[in-house]
Structures are given as structure tokens and as C-alpha cells.
Amino acid sequence: MNFATLAKNTGLAVALSIGISPLASALTLEDLAKRLDALEIQNKQLSKENAQLRDAVAQTNDKVEAAVIATESIADSASGIQKLANFADKTTIGGYGELHYNNLSGKGGASDKDEIDFHRFVLFFGHEFSDDIRFFSELEVEHSIAGEGKSGEVELEQAYIDFDLNDNHTARAGLFLLPVGIINETHEPPTFYGTERNPVEKNIIPATWWAAGAGLNGQLGGGFSYDAYVHSGLAVPGTGKNAWKVRSGRQKVSKAKANDPAATARLKYTGIPGLELAVSAQYQQDMGQGLVAGLDSGTLIETHAIWKSGPFGVKALYAAWDIDGSEVKAAGADEQEGFYIEPSYKISEKFGVFARFNQWDNQAGSSASESEKEQWDIGVNYWPHENVVIKADYQYQNNDDGEDQNGLNIGLGYQF
Amino acid sequence: MAKGVYQTPLAFLDQTFSGDVPSATNIWLTTQKKQVISNILQHSPSFIRVKYWQHESKTAWILSEVGKEKPITVGVVIDDGKIQQLKVLTFRESRGWEVKHNFFTRQFDHVGLNQERRLDKSIDGISGATLSVRALKKIARIALYLEQQL
């Protein structure tokens, strides 16, 4: 029943009640008709105002809709939790850093280490030229200050362009981190345990390790992925205190000797949540770039497994070099190898504890040399925010040469 | 279909509602909802409402969150307070692509929220895809939370 009908019916009821009630005889039918007319006019006025209000509400809805659309950046979705500006859609900035405090006691001839160091300050810059072509770079300041007589360095650690060939395969060219080990490519501090990076990947692989080159990476289906690159190789020194150490052979693509390139390939399986299995192989035609007598080709094999289930995690890695050459063999450095195993447990979202046993030997080819090193680490990570971490760990070394550094490491790290 | 797009939002909804897609409705972010979502995201949301599609007890949500650099768009179907399906619709990150596979997203089936508004089942991550996994878990929590507010 609409308002007009209701009003009329009510009026009729009133009229009837007046008809049978002598007390109401003061109201004439003419008065009632006038009142009904007035009510009709009022009703029409209300209807008109109501229509105007509906129009105004609809217009407000349209304005709100337009304002929301202008606010939200909807690239592919019906609602966006994403960056707003077009610039941010194409160019990305990120970074990470870590501040370390080491309080280590040396024995057997090893030095004490009491220092605080802004070990790394890194900025990422990426740009998407098109859907299929992307640039990525990483610029790093090590130890806070660089320059003559300073202990720091400014390093261009990555600068490469990816060209997507199709949905599953991408070509990469430029300067990039090699696909070997666990931390070489992913080493933002909140992602790993231990204030310092583990000594096995540091001294054997040797992370962080980048080269200039080109190659392919992609997905093979069933949880398998691959990487295959040809790139600049190491130039391992044959003399001095760093003789035959692969870590000292990193050229960092600074006018790198490129007489003999190297090739690296990796196969990785991540087909079961929580599990990663990977194997990498690298061949270098000449580990000394033709500049070191008695140092020839080298092959690196690295394999690792990561298993995470609920709060439990375990990482295990093994890496070994097999190097040819009379001089390197004489020094026992024709075999260099190491492994570590790292169980961990996340007590809560914010707290995690770990232990790690590391063993490595840069002169494993000779049983005569006292070159095997062992290190135990035990410690805690605290993440006050998912991208910020505070770490503390205790390291205990048991090296064959008797030169040990034992003590406390504390770190602060972040990524964004 | 553009690279990185595994299913369009329209196809996802079509499949979810067997071809009879209900009209979308918006849920607006009040101050309280914004606070809860900010806590889940660990940053402020850049949206002020979320669209959802509902038929009887089933709702479908399409949300995006940046993993490392690029937004990952995810469709979430919720029935009776539990995730019925979580599907990556668009993935444009250069790493962490493993999260798009069913073997990973299956873990979200039948997952709900506990009292702390966390997922009531642990989701096993993927090494090297930490940030993508994190983005998907956040999206699942937001969809479940908003569904509770209807």
C-alpha cells in the first residue's frame, strides 16, 4: 500500500468515524476534503524529494567509485595491494644490510678480533623495460668506506638483463651471481642463520661469487628447474699467502682476465613443499687464466638439500674442487672440499635457534698438511619485523693448524 | 593470455561458481579492519575496499600482494570459514615461481584462521621463494579474516 492510498484510507476511516460520532460533527466534509488535498500535495512533494535524494545517492556512489578506482592500482586484479605509481610498476628499489660485532679470542697464533663493522650495505635497482625484458642490479658497499688505504670496497655485484624466451625459459646476460650453493644467490640477512655467512660456502665455493657471461635458466616441469651459463672464470693466484685459494681467485669482473672462460650448470628440484635438492657443476678450462705455471683446469661439484617442516629445518651442503696441475697438486690444493649441516628450530614467528657444524679443507689433496678446519656455531635469530633480524651466535673452531678464533658474534640485518 | 597469467580473474570466478558468477559486492575497510590487515601485511594496505563474490556459504576473493618486487594475484575460495581453493592467477616475480604450482597451493585446502588470526595449519615454505610464500600466506589470512566480517 503506498502512502497516497494509506492517506486516503485513513481519511475515509476518519470520515466514517466522524459520521457516527456526534462529538466530531465540528469537522465538515469540506474540511476533510481540504485536508486530503493538502496531504496529496505534501505526498507529491515528498515523492519528488525522495527521487532527488535517490539521484544524489547514485551520484555520490559514482563519485566514490571513481575515487576508489583512482586510489587503487589495479593491474591484474579486482583489488590491489600493490604499488601505486606507474614508476613503481616499472622500476624497483630494494636493498639489505648487516652490521656485525665480533668478539673473538685467538689462540695458537690466531689474532683476537674485537670489532664492529657495517659489513654490507646493498642497494638493488631493477627496471622492467617490457613484459619480457628486465634489468636487475645490486650495488654494494663493504665495510662502510672504500678508497685508498681503506678496508672497504664498492662492488657491482649484479647487473644483468633477463630476456624471457617463453613462459618457461629465460636468457640472461651481464654480470650475475653464479648458481652454486645456498647463500650465493640468496643472502639477505633475515633469510639465514648465523651472524657471519658460513665458512664452507665462503672458502670453498667461494661465495659471494659473481661473473660476467650469458646463459639460460628456466623450468622443466615437475618441480625441476635449471640454470646454464658460460662466464668469466677464476684467476687463482699461485704465490703469496693466498696461493691456490679459490676465494682469492674471484676477479669480481674488474678487468677480469678472460683467457679461459668457465661454464656452470645447476639442476634444482623443489617439487615438494619444504624440500629443495640441488646439484651444480662447474668446469674451468684454466684456473689461473694461463698465468700460473702448474695450474690447469678445475671442476667444482656442489650439492645441497634443504628440508623445512613446520618449525623444523635442516640444511646440508657439500662442495668439492678437483683441480689439475703439477704445482697445485704439489701444494695439496688440487682437492679442496667442505661440508656443513645446519639444523634449526623456530620457537615462534619471531624466534629461531640453530646449530651448525662446518668442516672444510683448502688443501685436502695432501694428507701431510695440517689444513683441515672445523667450526661449530650455535645461536639465535630474533625477527622483530619479518624483514629485520637481530642475531647472536657463538663460534667454536677446532682447526688442525691450531690457529682458532672462538667467541661471540652479534649481528643486525635488514632487507626491503 | 599474457606471460605470467595462469588464469584470468574471470575464468577463476567462472570455474568457482560453475559458470553462474554472482554480482560482486564490496567490503569496505573500516579503521579496525584496516588495522587488522596492516598487522597481517606488516604494512598499510593501499586499498580501501575489497571485492568479493558470494553464493550461499561460498565466497571468492581476488587479492594481490607484492612478493619481492611484483604483485602476485591470487584467487581464494572460502566455504564455511575454510579455504576451499587457493590459486595463483598471476605471477610476475623473477624468482619464487614454485608457489604457482598446485603441489604448493594444495597446502591451503581446508585451512582456517585461529584466534590470533593466523592460519590454523602450518604451510611448508619453499627455499629461495620465501617472499612469494609469505605473500600467499598473507593473502590467505586477509581473505579468511574479511570473510569472517561478512
JSON list of C-alpha atoms in Angstrom, two decimals, chain A residues 32-111:
[
{"chain": "A", "resi": 32, "resn": "LEU", "atom": "CA", "xyz": [-11.78, 16.83, 5.28]},
{"chain": "A", "resi": 33, "resn": "ALA", "atom": "CA", "xyz": [-11.52, 17.19, 1.52]},
{"chain": "A", "resi": 34, "resn": "LYS", "atom": "CA", "xyz": [-9.21, 20.17, 2.00]},
{"chain": "A", "resi": 35, "resn": "ARG", "atom": "CA", "xyz": [-7.03, 18.22, 4.38]},
{"chain": "A", "resi": 36, "resn": "LEU", "atom": "CA", "xyz": [-6.86, 15.30, 1.97]},
{"chain": "A", "resi": 37, "resn": "ASP", "atom": "CA", "xyz": [-5.85, 17.66, -0.84]},
{"chain": "A", "resi": 38, "resn": "ALA", "atom": "CA", "xyz": [-3.14, 19.13, 1.36]},
{"chain": "A", "resi": 39, "resn": "LEU", "atom": "CA", "xyz": [-1.90, 15.66, 2.19]},
{"chain": "A", "resi": 40, "resn": "GLU", "atom": "CA", "xyz": [-1.79, 14.76, -1.50]},
{"chain": "A", "resi": 41, "resn": "ILE", "atom": "CA", "xyz": [0.26, 17.84, -2.30]},
{"chain": "A", "resi": 42, "resn": "GLN", "atom": "CA", "xyz": [2.59, 17.04, 0.59]},
{"chain": "A", "resi": 43, "resn": "ASN", "atom": "CA", "xyz": [2.88, 13.45, -0.62]},
{"chain": "A", "resi": 44, "resn": "LYS", "atom": "CA", "xyz": [3.82, 14.58, -4.15]},
{"chain": "A", "resi": 45, "resn": "GLN", "atom": "CA", "xyz": [6.41, 16.93, -2.69]},
{"chain": "A", "resi": 46, "resn": "LEU", "atom": "CA", "xyz": [7.90, 14.10, -0.61]},
{"chain": "A", "resi": 47, "resn": "SER", "atom": "CA", "xyz": [7.98, 11.78, -3.63]},
{"chain": "A", "resi": 48, "resn": "LYS", "atom": "CA", "xyz": [9.83, 14.45, -5.61]},
{"chain": "A", "resi": 49, "resn": "GLU", "atom": "CA", "xyz": [12.35, 14.99, -2.81]},
{"chain": "A", "resi": 50, "resn": "ASN", "atom": "CA", "xyz": [12.78, 11.24, -2.49]},
{"chain": "A", "resi": 51, "resn": "ALA", "atom": "CA", "xyz": [13.62, 10.97, -6.20]},
{"chain": "A", "resi": 52, "resn": "GLN", "atom": "CA", "xyz": [16.10, 13.82, -5.87]},
{"chain": "A", "resi": 53, "resn": "LEU", "atom": "CA", "xyz": [17.72, 12.08, -2.91]},
{"chain": "A", "resi": 54, "resn": "ARG", "atom": "CA", "xyz": [17.99, 8.83, -4.89]},
{"chain": "A", "resi": 55, "resn": "ASP", "atom": "CA", "xyz": [19.71, 10.74, -7.69]},
{"chain": "A", "resi": 56, "resn": "ALA", "atom": "CA", "xyz": [22.09, 12.36, -5.23]},
{"chain": "A", "resi": 57, "resn": "VAL", "atom": "CA", "xyz": [22.93, 8.97, -3.63]},
{"chain": "A", "resi": 58, "resn": "ALA", "atom": "CA", "xyz": [23.57, 7.46, -7.06]},
{"chain": "A", "resi": 59, "resn": "GLN", "atom": "CA", "xyz": [25.82, 10.37, -7.98]},
{"chain": "A", "resi": 60, "resn": "THR", "atom": "CA", "xyz": [27.70, 10.02, -4.68]},
{"chain": "A", "resi": 61, "resn": "ASN", "atom": "CA", "xyz": [28.16, 6.31, -5.38]},
{"chain": "A", "resi": 62, "resn": "ASP", "atom": "CA", "xyz": [29.58, 7.16, -8.80]},
{"chain": "A", "resi": 63, "resn": "LYS", "atom": "CA", "xyz": [31.97, 9.66, -7.24]},
{"chain": "A", "resi": 64, "resn": "VAL", "atom": "CA", "xyz": [33.08, 7.16, -4.59]},
{"chain": "A", "resi": 65, "resn": "GLU", "atom": "CA", "xyz": [33.59, 4.53, -7.28]},
{"chain": "A", "resi": 66, "resn": "ALA", "atom": "CA", "xyz": [35.70, 6.94, -9.32]},
{"chain": "A", "resi": 67, "resn": "ALA", "atom": "CA", "xyz": [37.73, 7.95, -6.25]},
{"chain": "A", "resi": 68, "resn": "VAL", "atom": "CA", "xyz": [38.37, 4.31, -5.32]},
{"chain": "A", "resi": 69, "resn": "ILE", "atom": "CA", "xyz": [39.41, 3.40, -8.84]},
{"chain": "A", "resi": 70, "resn": "ALA", "atom": "CA", "xyz": [41.76, 6.37, -8.82]},
{"chain": "A", "resi": 71, "resn": "THR", "atom": "CA", "xyz": [43.18, 5.23, -5.48]},
{"chain": "A", "resi": 72, "resn": "GLU", "atom": "CA", "xyz": [43.63, 1.60, -6.24]},
{"chain": "A", "resi": 73, "resn": "SER", "atom": "CA", "xyz": [46.20, 0.46, -8.71]},
{"chain": "A", "resi": 74, "resn": "ILE", "atom": "CA", "xyz": [44.51, -2.40, -10.45]},
{"chain": "A", "resi": 75, "resn": "ALA", "atom": "CA", "xyz": [46.98, -4.12, -12.71]},
{"chain": "A", "resi": 76, "resn": "ASP", "atom": "CA", "xyz": [45.61, -7.59, -12.94]},
{"chain": "A", "resi": 77, "resn": "SER", "atom": "CA", "xyz": [43.29, -7.92, -10.07]},
{"chain": "A", "resi": 78, "resn": "ALA", "atom": "CA", "xyz": [39.95, -6.81, -8.82]},
{"chain": "A", "resi": 79, "resn": "SER", "atom": "CA", "xyz": [41.57, -5.22, -5.80]},
{"chain": "A", "resi": 80, "resn": "GLY", "atom": "CA", "xyz": [45.19, -4.28, -5.43]},
{"chain": "A", "resi": 81, "resn": "ILE", "atom": "CA", "xyz": [47.56, -4.43, -2.52]},
{"chain": "A", "resi": 82, "resn": "GLN", "atom": "CA", "xyz": [50.34, -3.06, -4.58]},
{"chain": "A", "resi": 83, "resn": "LYS", "atom": "CA", "xyz": [52.45, -0.15, -5.51]},
{"chain": "A", "resi": 84, "resn": "LEU", "atom": "CA", "xyz": [50.55, 2.81, -6.85]},
{"chain": "A", "resi": 85, "resn": "ALA", "atom": "CA", "xyz": [52.63, 4.80, -9.24]},
{"chain": "A", "resi": 86, "resn": "ASN", "atom": "CA", "xyz": [53.48, 3.73, -12.75]},
{"chain": "A", "resi": 87, "resn": "PHE", "atom": "CA", "xyz": [57.11, 4.38, -11.90]},
{"chain": "A", "resi": 88, "resn": "ALA", "atom": "CA", "xyz": [56.96, 1.81, -9.13]},
{"chain": "A", "resi": 89, "resn": "ASP", "atom": "CA", "xyz": [55.39, -0.66, -11.52]},
{"chain": "A", "resi": 90, "resn": "LYS", "atom": "CA", "xyz": [58.40, -0.42, -13.83]},
{"chain": "A", "resi": 91, "resn": "THR", "atom": "CA", "xyz": [61.32, 0.41, -11.57]},
{"chain": "A", "resi": 92, "resn": "THR", "atom": "CA", "xyz": [62.02, -1.27, -8.28]},
{"chain": "A", "resi": 93, "resn": "ILE", "atom": "CA", "xyz": [64.35, -0.34, -5.48]},
{"chain": "A", "resi": 94, "resn": "GLY", "atom": "CA", "xyz": [65.34, -2.59, -2.64]},
{"chain": "A", "resi": 95, "resn": "GLY", "atom": "CA", "xyz": [68.27, -3.45, -0.50]},
{"chain": "A", "resi": 96, "resn": "TYR", "atom": "CA", "xyz": [69.73, -5.13, 2.51]},
{"chain": "A", "resi": 97, "resn": "GLY", "atom": "CA", "xyz": [72.46, -4.54, 5.01]},
{"chain": "A", "resi": 98, "resn": "GLU", "atom": "CA", "xyz": [74.17, -6.01, 8.03]},
{"chain": "A", "resi": 99, "resn": "LEU", "atom": "CA", "xyz": [76.09, -4.65, 10.98]},
{"chain": "A", "resi": 100, "resn": "HIS", "atom": "CA", "xyz": [78.34, -7.10, 12.78]},
{"chain": "A", "resi": 101, "resn": "TYR", "atom": "CA", "xyz": [80.03, -7.16, 16.14]},
{"chain": "A", "resi": 102, "resn": "ASN", "atom": "CA", "xyz": [82.71, -9.82, 16.61]},
{"chain": "A", "resi": 103, "resn": "ASN", "atom": "CA", "xyz": [84.26, -10.58, 19.98]},
{"chain": "A", "resi": 104, "resn": "LEU", "atom": "CA", "xyz": [86.62, -13.48, 19.26]},
{"chain": "A", "resi": 105, "resn": "SER", "atom": "CA", "xyz": [89.64, -14.76, 21.15]},
{"chain": "A", "resi": 106, "resn": "GLY", "atom": "CA", "xyz": [92.51, -16.09, 19.09]},
{"chain": "A", "resi": 107, "resn": "LYS", "atom": "CA", "xyz": [94.75, -18.94, 20.16]},
{"chain": "A", "resi": 108, "resn": "GLY", "atom": "CA", "xyz": [97.60, -20.91, 18.60]},
{"chain": "A", "resi": 109, "resn": "GLY", "atom": "CA", "xyz": [98.81, -17.83, 16.80]},
{"chain": "A", "resi": 110, "resn": "ALA", "atom": "CA", "xyz": [95.43, -16.61, 15.59]},
{"chain": "A", "resi": 111, "resn": "SER", "atom": "CA", "xyz": [94.64, -12.98, 16.36]}
]
